[in-house]
PDB file of N, CA and C in Angstrom:
ATOM      1  N   MET A   1    -171.888 -80.192-119.794  1.00  0.00           N
ATOM      2  CA  MET A   1    -173.291 -80.392-120.143  1.00  0.00           C
ATOM      3  C   MET A   1    -173.409 -81.723-120.884  1.00  0.00           C
ATOM      4  N   SER A   2    -174.323 -82.569-120.438  1.00  0.00           N
ATOM      5  CA  SER A   2    -174.506 -83.863-121.093  1.00  0.00           C
ATOM      6  C   SER A   2    -175.242 -83.680-122.413  1.00  0.00           C
ATOM      7  N   ARG A   3    -175.189 -84.728-123.231  1.00  0.00           N
ATOM      8  CA  ARG A   3    -175.886 -84.683-124.521  1.00  0.00           C
ATOM      9  C   ARG A   3    -177.382 -84.459-124.318  1.00  0.00           C
ATOM     10  N   ALA A   4    -177.964 -85.152-123.322  1.00  0.00           N
ATOM     11  CA  ALA A   4    -179.401 -85.003-123.059  1.00  0.00           C
ATOM     12  C   ALA A   4    -179.728 -83.577-122.653  1.00  0.00           C
ATOM     13  N   GLU A   5    -178.854 -82.954-121.859  1.00  0.00           N
ATOM     14  CA  GLU A   5    -179.112 -81.583-121.413  1.00  0.00           C
ATOM     15  C   GLU A   5    -178.995 -80.586-122.562  1.00  0.00           C
ATOM     16  N   SER A   6    -178.183 -80.907-123.576  1.00  0.00           N
ATOM     17  CA  SER A   6    -178.005 -79.983-124.689  1.00  0.00           C
ATOM     18  C   SER A   6    -179.131 -80.087-125.713  1.00  0.00           C
ATOM     19  N   MET A   7    -179.958 -81.125-125.610  1.00  0.00           N
ATOM     20  CA  MET A   7    -181.073 -81.301-126.539  1.00  0.00           C
ATOM     21  C   MET A   7    -182.192 -80.318-126.219  1.00  0.00           C
ATOM     22  N   GLU A   8    -182.961 -79.996-127.217  1.00  0.00           N
ATOM     23  CA  GLU A   8    -184.140 -79.168-127.004  1.00  0.00           C
ATOM     24  C   GLU A   8    -185.073 -79.887-126.033  1.00  0.00           C
ATOM     25  N   PRO A   9    -185.809 -79.156-125.192  1.00  0.00           N
ATOM     26  CA  PRO A   9    -186.677 -79.806-124.207  1.00  0.00           C
ATOM     27  C   PRO A   9    -187.718 -80.744-124.811  1.00  0.00           C
ATOM     28  N   VAL A  10    -188.242 -80.415-125.963  1.00  0.00           N
ATOM     29  CA  VAL A  10    -189.244 -81.276-126.595  1.00  0.00           C
ATOM     30  C   VAL A  10    -188.631 -82.640-126.931  1.00  0.00           C
ATOM     31  N   ALA A  11    -187.370 -82.645-127.330  1.00  0.00           N
ATOM     32  CA  ALA A  11    -186.691 -83.902-127.667  1.00  0.00           C
ATOM     33  C   ALA A  11    -186.420 -84.745-126.419  1.00  0.00           C
ATOM     34  N   ARG A  12    -186.445 -84.127-125.240  1.00  0.00           N
ATOM     35  CA  ARG A  12    -186.192 -84.860-123.996  1.00  0.00           C
ATOM     36  C   ARG A  12    -187.469 -85.448-123.390  1.00  0.00           C
ATOM     37  N   LEU A  13    -188.621 -85.150-123.972  1.00  0.00           N
ATOM     38  CA  LEU A  13    -189.859 -85.743-123.473  1.00  0.00           C
ATOM     39  C   LEU A  13    -189.846 -87.236-123.758  1.00  0.00           C
ATOM     40  N   ASP A  14    -190.359 -88.015-122.826  1.00  0.00           N
ATOM     41  CA  ASP A  14    -190.376 -89.472-122.953  1.00  0.00           C
ATOM     42  C   ASP A  14    -191.778 -89.910-123.385  1.00  0.00           C
ATOM     43  N   ASP A  15    -191.878 -90.533-124.547  1.00  0.00           N
ATOM     44  CA  ASP A  15    -193.173 -90.966-125.080  1.00  0.00           C
ATOM     45  C   ASP A  15    -193.870 -91.988-124.188  1.00  0.00           C
ATOM     46  N   THR A  16    -193.117 -92.641-123.327  1.00  0.00           N
ATOM     47  CA  THR A  16    -193.723 -93.610-122.406  1.00  0.00           C
ATOM     48  C   THR A  16    -194.794 -92.942-121.557  1.00  0.00           C
ATOM     49  N   PHE A  17    -194.593 -91.663-121.245  1.00  0.00           N
ATOM     50  CA  PHE A  17    -195.519 -90.934-120.382  1.00  0.00           C
ATOM     51  C   PHE A  17    -196.602 -90.187-121.165  1.00  0.00           C
ATOM     52  N   ALA A  18    -196.659 -90.371-122.492  1.00  0.00           N
ATOM     53  CA  ALA A  18    -197.635 -89.660-123.316  1.00  0.00           C
ATOM     54  C   ALA A  18    -199.083 -89.986-122.949  1.00  0.00           C
ATOM     55  N   PRO A  19    -199.434 -91.261-122.760  1.00  0.00           N
ATOM     56  CA  PRO A  19    -200.821 -91.525-122.341  1.00  0.00           C
ATOM     57  C   PRO A  19    -201.060 -90.937-120.945  1.00  0.00           C
ATOM     58  N   SER A  20    -202.158 -90.255-120.781  1.00  0.00           N
ATOM     59  CA  SER A  20    -202.418 -89.571-119.511  1.00  0.00           C
ATOM     60  C   SER A  20    -202.443 -90.526-118.320  1.00  0.00           C
ATOM     61  N   ILE A  21    -202.895 -91.762-118.515  1.00  0.00           N
ATOM     62  CA  ILE A  21    -202.916 -92.709-117.398  1.00  0.00           C
ATOM     63  C   ILE A  21    -201.491 -93.082-116.995  1.00  0.00           C
ATOM     64  N   ALA A  22    -200.608 -93.294-117.953  1.00  0.00           N
ATOM     65  CA  ALA A  22    -199.208 -93.611-117.631  1.00  0.00           C
ATOM     66  C   ALA A  22    -198.561 -92.445-116.887  1.00  0.00           C
ATOM     67  N   PHE A  23    -198.823 -91.215-117.337  1.00  0.00           N
ATOM     68  CA  PHE A  23    -198.304 -90.022-116.667  1.00  0.00           C
ATOM     69  C   PHE A  23    -198.851 -89.954-115.242  1.00  0.00           C
ATOM     70  N   GLY A  24    -200.150 -90.161-115.104  1.00  0.00           N
ATOM     71  CA  GLY A  24    -200.779 -90.117-113.790  1.00  0.00           C
ATOM     72  C   GLY A  24    -200.272 -91.197-112.852  1.00  0.00           C
ATOM     73  N   LEU A  25    -200.054 -92.392-113.384  1.00  0.00           N
ATOM     74  CA  LEU A  25    -199.512 -93.481-112.568  1.00  0.00           C
ATOM     75  C   LEU A  25    -198.159 -93.101-111.996  1.00  0.00           C
ATOM     76  N   MET A  26    -197.294 -92.565-112.831  1.00  0.00           N
ATOM     77  CA  MET A  26    -195.968 -92.190-112.347  1.00  0.00           C
ATOM     78  C   MET A  26    -196.069 -91.056-111.336  1.00  0.00           C
ATOM     79  N   ALA A  27    -196.995 -90.149-111.529  1.00  0.00           N
ATOM     80  CA  ALA A  27    -197.167 -89.065-110.560  1.00  0.00           C
ATOM     81  C   ALA A  27    -197.606 -89.618-109.203  1.00  0.00           C
ATOM     82  N   VAL A  28    -198.515 -90.576-109.217  1.00  0.00           N
ATOM     83  CA  VAL A  28    -199.014 -91.176-107.976  1.00  0.00           C
ATOM     84  C   VAL A  28    -197.936 -92.029-107.308  1.00  0.00           C
ATOM     85  N   LEU A  29    -197.140 -92.728-108.111  1.00  0.00           N
ATOM     86  CA  LEU A  29    -196.130 -93.648-107.576  1.00  0.00           C
ATOM     87  C   LEU A  29    -194.754 -93.008-107.430  1.00  0.00           C
ATOM     88  N   ASN A  30    -194.641 -91.728-107.672  1.00  0.00           N
ATOM     89  CA  ASN A  30    -193.344 -91.071-107.752  1.00  0.00           C
ATOM     90  C   ASN A  30    -192.550 -91.073-106.452  1.00  0.00           C
ATOM     91  N   ASP A  31    -193.197 -91.244-105.328  1.00  0.00           N
ATOM     92  CA  ASP A  31    -192.472 -91.231-104.054  1.00  0.00           C
ATOM     93  C   ASP A  31    -191.914 -92.600-103.683  1.00  0.00           C
ATOM     94  N   GLY A  32    -192.092 -93.584-104.554  1.00  0.00           N
ATOM     95  CA  GLY A  32    -191.570 -94.919-104.301  1.00  0.00           C
ATOM     96  C   GLY A  32    -192.520 -95.822-103.537  1.00  0.00           C
ATOM     97  N   ALA A  33    -193.676 -95.298-103.156  1.00  0.00           N
ATOM     98  CA  ALA A  33    -194.665 -96.121-102.454  1.00  0.00           C
ATOM     99  C   ALA A  33    -195.249 -97.144-103.409  1.00  0.00           C
ATOM    100  N   ASP A  34    -195.750 -98.243-102.861  1.00  0.00           N
ATOM    101  CA  ASP A  34    -196.431 -99.213-103.709  1.00  0.00           C
ATOM    102  C   ASP A  34    -197.921 -99.176-103.399  1.00  0.00           C
ATOM    103  N   LEU A  35    -198.699 -99.327-104.457  1.00  0.00           N
ATOM    104  CA  LEU A  35    -200.150 -99.290-104.335  1.00  0.00           C
ATOM    105  C   LEU A  35    -200.744-100.521-105.001  1.00  0.00           C
ATOM    106  N   GLU A  36    -201.812-101.010-104.409  1.00  0.00           N
ATOM    107  CA  GLU A  36    -202.517-102.147-104.982  1.00  0.00           C
ATOM    108  C   GLU A  36    -203.275-101.697-106.228  1.00  0.00           C
ATOM    109  N   VAL A  37    -203.369-102.570-107.193  1.00  0.00           N
ATOM    110  CA  VAL A  37    -204.047-102.240-108.443  1.00  0.00           C
ATOM    111  C   VAL A  37    -205.485-101.815-108.173  1.00  0.00           C
ATOM    112  N   GLU A  38    -206.147-102.433-107.227  1.00  0.00           N
ATOM    113  CA  GLU A  38    -207.532-102.036-106.901  1.00  0.00           C
ATOM    114  C   GLU A  38    -207.593-100.577-106.446  1.00  0.00           C
ATOM    115  N   THR A  39    -206.603-100.142-105.694  1.00  0.00           N
ATOM    116  CA  THR A  39    -206.535 -98.738-105.278  1.00  0.00           C
ATOM    117  C   THR A  39    -206.323 -97.845-106.487  1.00  0.00           C
ATOM    118  N   LEU A  40    -205.448 -98.275-107.381  1.00  0.00           N
ATOM    119  CA  LEU A  40    -205.208 -97.498-108.598  1.00  0.00           C
ATOM    120  C   LEU A  40    -206.467 -97.401-109.454  1.00  0.00           C
ATOM    121  N   ARG A  41    -207.288 -98.455-109.455  1.00  0.00           N
ATOM    122  CA  ARG A  41    -208.553 -98.405-110.215  1.00  0.00           C
ATOM    123  C   ARG A  41    -209.498 -97.349-109.639  1.00  0.00           C
ATOM    124  N   ARG A  42    -209.444 -97.154-108.330  1.00  0.00           N
ATOM    125  CA  ARG A  42    -210.282 -96.096-107.716  1.00  0.00           C
ATOM    126  C   ARG A  42    -209.727 -94.714-108.032  1.00  0.00           C
ATOM    127  N   ILE A  43    -208.406 -94.604-108.114  1.00  0.00           N
ATOM    128  CA  ILE A  43    -207.788 -93.314-108.440  1.00  0.00           C
ATOM    129  C   ILE A  43    -208.033 -92.955-109.902  1.00  0.00           C
ATOM    130  N   PHE A  44    -207.974 -93.977-110.771  1.00  0.00           N
ATOM    131  CA  PHE A  44    -208.164 -93.797-112.209  1.00  0.00           C
ATOM    132  C   PHE A  44    -209.393 -94.579-112.655  1.00  0.00           C
ATOM    133  N   PRO A  45    -210.590 -94.098-112.321  1.00  0.00           N
ATOM    134  CA  PRO A  45    -211.805 -94.854-112.660  1.00  0.00           C
ATOM    135  C   PRO A  45    -212.065 -94.842-114.168  1.00  0.00           C
ATOM    136  N   GLY A  46    -212.878 -95.786-114.567  1.00  0.00           N
ATOM    137  CA  GLY A  46    -213.254 -95.833-115.981  1.00  0.00           C
ATOM    138  C   GLY A  46    -212.682 -97.041-116.666  1.00  0.00           C
ATOM    139  N   ASP A  47    -211.804 -96.795-117.595  1.00  0.00           N
ATOM    140  CA  ASP A  47    -211.263 -97.832-118.465  1.00  0.00           C
ATOM    141  C   ASP A  47    -210.180 -98.647-117.759  1.00  0.00           C
ATOM    142  N   SER A  48    -210.557 -99.809-117.210  1.00  0.00           N
ATOM    143  CA  SER A  48    -209.560-100.641-116.527  1.00  0.00           C
ATOM    144  C   SER A  48    -208.564-101.221-117.528  1.00  0.00           C
ATOM    145  N   GLY A  49    -208.971-101.373-118.776  1.00  0.00           N
ATOM    146  CA  GLY A  49    -208.045-101.812-119.815  1.00  0.00           C
ATOM    147  C   GLY A  49    -206.945-100.787-120.046  1.00  0.00           C
ATOM    148  N   GLY A  50    -207.306 -99.525-119.990  1.00  0.00           N
ATOM    149  CA  GLY A  50    -206.316 -98.449-120.138  1.00  0.00           C
ATOM    150  C   GLY A  50    -205.315 -98.448-119.000  1.00  0.00           C
ATOM    151  N   LEU A  51    -205.794 -98.714-117.786  1.00  0.00           N
ATOM    152  CA  LEU A  51    -204.908 -98.802-116.631  1.00  0.00           C
ATOM    153  C   LEU A  51    -203.956 -99.980-116.790  1.00  0.00           C
ATOM    154  N   ARG A  52    -204.500-101.110-117.170  1.00  0.00           N
ATOM    155  CA  ARG A  52    -203.677-102.308-117.383  1.00  0.00           C
ATOM    156  C   ARG A  52    -202.619-102.054-118.460  1.00  0.00           C
ATOM    157  N   ASP A  53    -203.016-101.407-119.557  1.00  0.00           N
ATOM    158  CA  ASP A  53    -202.073-101.099-120.634  1.00  0.00           C
ATOM    159  C   ASP A  53    -200.981-100.141-120.154  1.00  0.00           C
ATOM    160  N   ALA A  54    -201.362 -99.150-119.358  1.00  0.00           N
ATOM    161  CA  ALA A  54    -200.387 -98.191-118.849  1.00  0.00           C
ATOM    162  C   ALA A  54    -199.378 -98.875-117.926  1.00  0.00           C
ATOM    163  N   ILE A  55    -199.863 -99.770-117.077  1.00  0.00           N
ATOM    164  CA  ILE A  55    -198.958-100.508-116.193  1.00  0.00           C
ATOM    165  C   ILE A  55    -197.996-101.346-117.030  1.00  0.00           C
ATOM    166  N   ARG A  56    -198.509-102.028-118.037  1.00  0.00           N
ATOM    167  CA  ARG A  56    -197.638-102.841-118.906  1.00  0.00           C
ATOM    168  C   ARG A  56    -196.624-101.981-119.649  1.00  0.00           C
ATOM    169  N   ARG A  57    -197.065-100.828-120.114  1.00  0.00           N
ATOM    170  CA  ARG A  57    -196.186 -99.902-120.840  1.00  0.00           C
ATOM    171  C   ARG A  57    -195.024 -99.458-119.945  1.00  0.00           C
ATOM    172  N   LEU A  58    -195.359 -99.093-118.713  1.00  0.00           N
ATOM    173  CA  LEU A  58    -194.335 -98.652-117.769  1.00  0.00           C
ATOM    174  C   LEU A  58    -193.450 -99.815-117.322  1.00  0.00           C
ATOM    175  N   GLU A  59    -194.059-100.978-117.171  1.00  0.00           N
ATOM    176  CA  GLU A  59    -193.305-102.158-116.759  1.00  0.00           C
ATOM    177  C   GLU A  59    -192.310-102.577-117.859  1.00  0.00           C
ATOM    178  N   ALA A  60    -192.712-102.457-119.109  1.00  0.00           N
ATOM    179  CA  ALA A  60    -191.831-102.823-120.223  1.00  0.00           C
ATOM    180  C   ALA A  60    -190.567-101.962-120.241  1.00  0.00           C
ATOM    181  N   GLN A  61    -190.682-100.725-119.786  1.00  0.00           N
ATOM    182  CA  GLN A  61    -189.529 -99.821-119.716  1.00  0.00           C
ATOM    183  C   GLN A  61    -188.779 -99.952-118.385  1.00  0.00           C
ATOM    184  N   ARG A  62    -189.286-100.821-117.522  1.00  0.00           N
ATOM    185  CA  ARG A  62    -188.736-101.011-116.168  1.00  0.00           C
ATOM    186  C   ARG A  62    -188.857 -99.755-115.324  1.00  0.00           C
ATOM    187  N   PHE A  63    -189.939 -99.007-115.573  1.00  0.00           N
ATOM    188  CA  PHE A  63    -190.225 -97.814-114.787  1.00  0.00           C
ATOM    189  C   PHE A  63    -191.065 -98.166-113.565  1.00  0.00           C
ATOM    190  N   VAL A  64    -191.770 -99.289-113.614  1.00  0.00           N
ATOM    191  CA  VAL A  64    -192.513 -99.814-112.467  1.00  0.00           C
ATOM    192  C   VAL A  64    -192.276-101.320-112.383  1.00  0.00           C
ATOM    193  N   VAL A  65    -192.507-101.859-111.193  1.00  0.00           N
ATOM    194  CA  VAL A  65    -192.512-103.304-111.022  1.00  0.00           C
ATOM    195  C   VAL A  65    -193.862-103.689-110.448  1.00  0.00           C
ATOM    196  N   VAL A  66    -194.334-104.853-110.856  1.00  0.00           N
ATOM    197  CA  VAL A  66    -195.602-105.386-110.354  1.00  0.00           C
ATOM    198  C   VAL A  66    -195.266-106.575-109.480  1.00  0.00           C
ATOM    199  N   ASP A  67    -195.819-106.566-108.277  1.00  0.00           N
ATOM    200  CA  ASP A  67    -195.551-107.603-107.291  1.00  0.00           C
ATOM    201  C   ASP A  67    -196.868-108.282-106.937  1.00  0.00           C
ATOM    202  N   ARG A  68    -196.908-109.589-107.092  1.00  0.00           N
ATOM    203  CA  ARG A  68    -198.115-110.350-106.751  1.00  0.00           C
ATOM    204  C   ARG A  68    -197.971-110.804-105.303  1.00  0.00           C
ATOM    205  N   ARG A  69    -198.886-110.377-104.460  1.00  0.00           N
ATOM    206  CA  ARG A  69    -198.837-110.710-103.036  1.00  0.00           C
ATOM    207  C   ARG A  69    -200.077-111.480-102.635  1.00  0.00           C
ATOM    208  N   LEU A  70    -199.904-112.323-101.668  1.00  0.00           N
ATOM    209  CA  LEU A  70    -201.025-113.068-101.123  1.00  0.00           C
ATOM    210  C   LEU A  70    -201.319-112.504 -99.732  1.00  0.00           C
ATOM    211  N   LEU A  71    -202.458-111.879 -99.604  1.00  0.00           N
ATOM    212  CA  LEU A  71    -202.845-111.273 -98.335  1.00  0.00           C
ATOM    213  C   LEU A  71    -204.181-111.853 -97.888  1.00  0.00           C
ATOM    214  N   ARG A  72    -204.178-112.430 -96.710  1.00  0.00           N
ATOM    215  CA  ARG A  72    -205.426-112.956 -96.137  1.00  0.00           C
ATOM    216  C   ARG A  72    -206.228-113.780 -97.134  1.00  0.00           C
ATOM    217  N   ALA A  73    -205.582-114.701 -97.777  1.00  0.00           N
ATOM    218  CA  ALA A  73    -206.214-115.630 -98.725  1.00  0.00           C
ATOM    219  C   ALA A  73    -206.745-114.950 -99.980  1.00  0.00           C
ATOM    220  N   THR A  74    -206.453-113.677-100.145  1.00  0.00           N
ATOM    221  CA  THR A  74    -206.827-113.007-101.389  1.00  0.00           C
ATOM    222  C   THR A  74    -205.561-112.434-102.006  1.00  0.00           C
ATOM    223  N   GLY A  75    -205.442-112.597-103.266  1.00  0.00           N
ATOM    224  CA  GLY A  75    -204.256-112.086-103.949  1.00  0.00           C
ATOM    225  C   GLY A  75    -204.491-110.694-104.477  1.00  0.00           C
ATOM    226  N   GLY A  76    -203.424-109.981-104.648  1.00  0.00           N
ATOM    227  CA  GLY A  76    -203.532-108.646-105.215  1.00  0.00           C
ATOM    228  C   GLY A  76    -202.225-108.250-105.856  1.00  0.00           C
ATOM    229  N   ASP A  77    -202.295-107.566-106.961  1.00  0.00           N
ATOM    230  CA  ASP A  77    -201.099-107.057-107.615  1.00  0.00           C
ATOM    231  C   ASP A  77    -200.802-105.670-107.062  1.00  0.00           C
ATOM    232  N   TRP A  78    -199.559-105.450-106.723  1.00  0.00           N
ATOM    233  CA  TRP A  78    -199.091-104.170-106.212  1.00  0.00           C
ATOM    234  C   TRP A  78    -198.108-103.597-107.212  1.00  0.00           C
ATOM    235  N   VAL A  79    -198.143-102.293-107.382  1.00  0.00           N
ATOM    236  CA  VAL A  79    -197.288-101.617-108.357  1.00  0.00           C
ATOM    237  C   VAL A  79    -196.475-100.560-107.627  1.00  0.00           C
ATOM    238  N   ARG A  80    -195.194-100.489-107.958  1.00  0.00           N
ATOM    239  CA  ARG A  80    -194.358 -99.418-107.414  1.00  0.00           C
ATOM    240  C   ARG A  80    -193.396 -98.947-108.484  1.00  0.00           C
ATOM    241  N   SER A  81    -192.998 -97.711-108.374  1.00  0.00           N
ATOM    242  CA  SER A  81    -192.046 -97.156-109.333  1.00  0.00           C
ATOM    243  C   SER A  81    -190.635 -97.619-108.967  1.00  0.00           C
ATOM    244  N   THR A  82    -189.802 -97.694-109.978  1.00  0.00           N
ATOM    245  CA  THR A  82    -188.396 -98.034-109.768  1.00  0.00           C
ATOM    246  C   THR A  82    -187.583 -96.746-109.741  1.00  0.00           C
ATOM    247  N   ARG A  83    -186.348 -96.858-109.304  1.00  0.00           N
ATOM    248  CA  ARG A  83    -185.462 -95.684-109.326  1.00  0.00           C
ATOM    249  C   ARG A  83    -185.326 -95.180-110.763  1.00  0.00           C
ATOM    250  N   LYS A  84    -185.161 -96.107-111.696  1.00  0.00           N
ATOM    251  CA  LYS A  84    -185.057 -95.737-113.116  1.00  0.00           C
ATOM    252  C   LYS A  84    -186.306 -94.968-113.560  1.00  0.00           C
ATOM    253  N   GLY A  85    -187.482 -95.446-113.160  1.00  0.00           N
ATOM    254  CA  GLY A  85    -188.725 -94.789-113.529  1.00  0.00           C
ATOM    255  C   GLY A  85    -188.844 -93.403-112.924  1.00  0.00           C
ATOM    256  N   ARG A  86    -188.468 -93.270-111.655  1.00  0.00           N
ATOM    257  CA  ARG A  86    -188.538 -91.953-110.998  1.00  0.00           C
ATOM    258  C   ARG A  86    -187.578 -90.970-111.653  1.00  0.00           C
ATOM    259  N   MET A  87    -186.388 -91.452-112.031  1.00  0.00           N
ATOM    260  CA  MET A  87    -185.426 -90.569-112.699  1.00  0.00           C
ATOM    261  C   MET A  87    -185.930 -90.154-114.082  1.00  0.00           C
ATOM    262  N   ALA A  88    -186.501 -91.100-114.835  1.00  0.00           N
ATOM    263  CA  ALA A  88    -187.034 -90.777-116.160  1.00  0.00           C
ATOM    264  C   ALA A  88    -188.199 -89.802-116.052  1.00  0.00           C
ATOM    265  N   PHE A  89    -189.063 -90.005-115.040  1.00  0.00           N
ATOM    266  CA  PHE A  89    -190.207 -89.114-114.856  1.00  0.00           C
ATOM    267  C   PHE A  89    -189.731 -87.718-114.455  1.00  0.00           C
ATOM    268  N   ALA A  90    -188.723 -87.641-113.598  1.00  0.00           N
ATOM    269  CA  ALA A  90    -188.177 -86.339-113.195  1.00  0.00           C
ATOM    270  C   ALA A  90    -187.609 -85.596-114.403  1.00  0.00           C
ATOM    271  N   ALA A  91    -186.906 -86.315-115.285  1.00  0.00           N
ATOM    272  CA  ALA A  91    -186.362 -85.685-116.493  1.00  0.00           C
ATOM    273  C   ALA A  91    -187.478 -85.212-117.410  1.00  0.00           C
ATOM    274  N   HIS A  92    -188.541 -86.012-117.515  1.00  0.00           N
ATOM    275  CA  HIS A  92    -189.706 -85.651-118.333  1.00  0.00           C
ATOM    276  C   HIS A  92    -190.358 -84.380-117.778  1.00  0.00           C
ATOM    277  N   LEU A  93    -190.545 -84.336-116.453  1.00  0.00           N
ATOM    278  CA  LEU A  93    -191.144 -83.152-115.829  1.00  0.00           C
ATOM    279  C   LEU A  93    -190.262 -81.920-116.004  1.00  0.00           C
ATOM    280  N   ALA A  94    -188.950 -82.100-115.895  1.00  0.00           N
ATOM    281  CA  ALA A  94    -188.036 -80.974-116.087  1.00  0.00           C
ATOM    282  C   ALA A  94    -188.159 -80.411-117.501  1.00  0.00           C
ATOM    283  N   ALA A  95    -188.266 -81.299-118.483  1.00  0.00           N
ATOM    284  CA  ALA A  95    -188.428 -80.843-119.865  1.00  0.00           C
ATOM    285  C   ALA A  95    -189.753 -80.108-120.034  1.00  0.00           C
ATOM    286  N   LEU A  96    -190.822 -80.628-119.420  1.00  0.00           N
ATOM    287  CA  LEU A  96    -192.119 -79.944-119.487  1.00  0.00           C
ATOM    288  C   LEU A  96    -192.047 -78.556-118.846  1.00  0.00           C
ATOM    289  N   ARG A  97    -191.388 -78.484-117.703  1.00  0.00           N
ATOM    290  CA  ARG A  97    -191.243 -77.177-117.031  1.00  0.00           C
ATOM    291  C   ARG A  97    -190.460 -76.203-117.897  1.00  0.00           C
ATOM    292  N   GLU A  98    -189.418 -76.711-118.547  1.00  0.00           N
ATOM    293  CA  GLU A  98    -188.612 -75.845-119.418  1.00  0.00           C
ATOM    294  C   GLU A  98    -189.440 -75.343-120.597  1.00  0.00           C
ATOM    295  N   ILE A  99    -190.247 -76.238-121.168  1.00  0.00           N
ATOM    296  CA  ILE A  99    -191.124 -75.840-122.273  1.00  0.00           C
ATOM    297  C   ILE A  99    -192.150 -74.808-121.806  1.00  0.00           C
ATOM    298  N   ALA A 100    -192.765 -75.074-120.663  1.00  0.00           N
ATOM    299  CA  ALA A 100    -193.795 -74.172-120.136  1.00  0.00           C
ATOM    300  C   ALA A 100    -193.192 -72.810-119.762  1.00  0.00           C
ATOM    301  N   GLY A 101    -191.969 -72.803-119.285  1.00  0.00           N
ATOM    302  CA  GLY A 101    -191.334 -71.556-118.886  1.00  0.00           C
ATOM    303  C   GLY A 101    -190.665 -70.806-120.015  1.00  0.00           C
ATOM    304  N   ALA A 102    -190.612 -71.412-121.195  1.00  0.00           N
ATOM    305  CA  ALA A 102    -189.934 -70.791-122.334  1.00  0.00           C
ATOM    306  C   ALA A 102    -190.560 -69.470-122.722  1.00  0.00           C
ATOM    307  N   ASP A 103    -191.870 -69.338-122.529  1.00  0.00           N
ATOM    308  CA  ASP A 103    -192.569 -68.098-122.901  1.00  0.00           C
ATOM    309  C   ASP A 103    -192.315 -66.979-121.908  1.00  0.00           C
ATOM    310  N   GLU A 104    -191.825 -67.316-120.711  1.00  0.00           N
ATOM    311  CA  GLU A 104    -191.627 -66.306-119.680  1.00  0.00           C
ATOM    312  C   GLU A 104    -190.359 -65.505-119.891  1.00  0.00           C
ATOM    313  N   ALA A 105    -189.416 -66.041-120.653  1.00  0.00           N
ATOM    314  CA  ALA A 105    -188.119 -65.364-120.833  1.00  0.00           C
ATOM    315  C   ALA A 105    -188.215 -64.183-121.767  1.00  0.00           C
TER     316      ALA A 105
END
């Protein structure tokens, strides 16, 4: 059993995913697909500053990468999750499931 596995599930939660937009971004990008920021703005309407902050937060941890592409004379930023990000998100979800299932035992 690894040290991380021996920790209480609450201690294994990753604060990077605490903001709901960051959590939602990883859920949407979890399959490794890349999405244009404009598409993400439609998925997460409202506070575009919050979306930008969430992308930066995830990018700082290297959980996502942002790629600037030039398409048909218009530029667009594309975001995709990294393997590291998908693994961290999977561990976070596992800890949440363990916490949620703790009452069932």
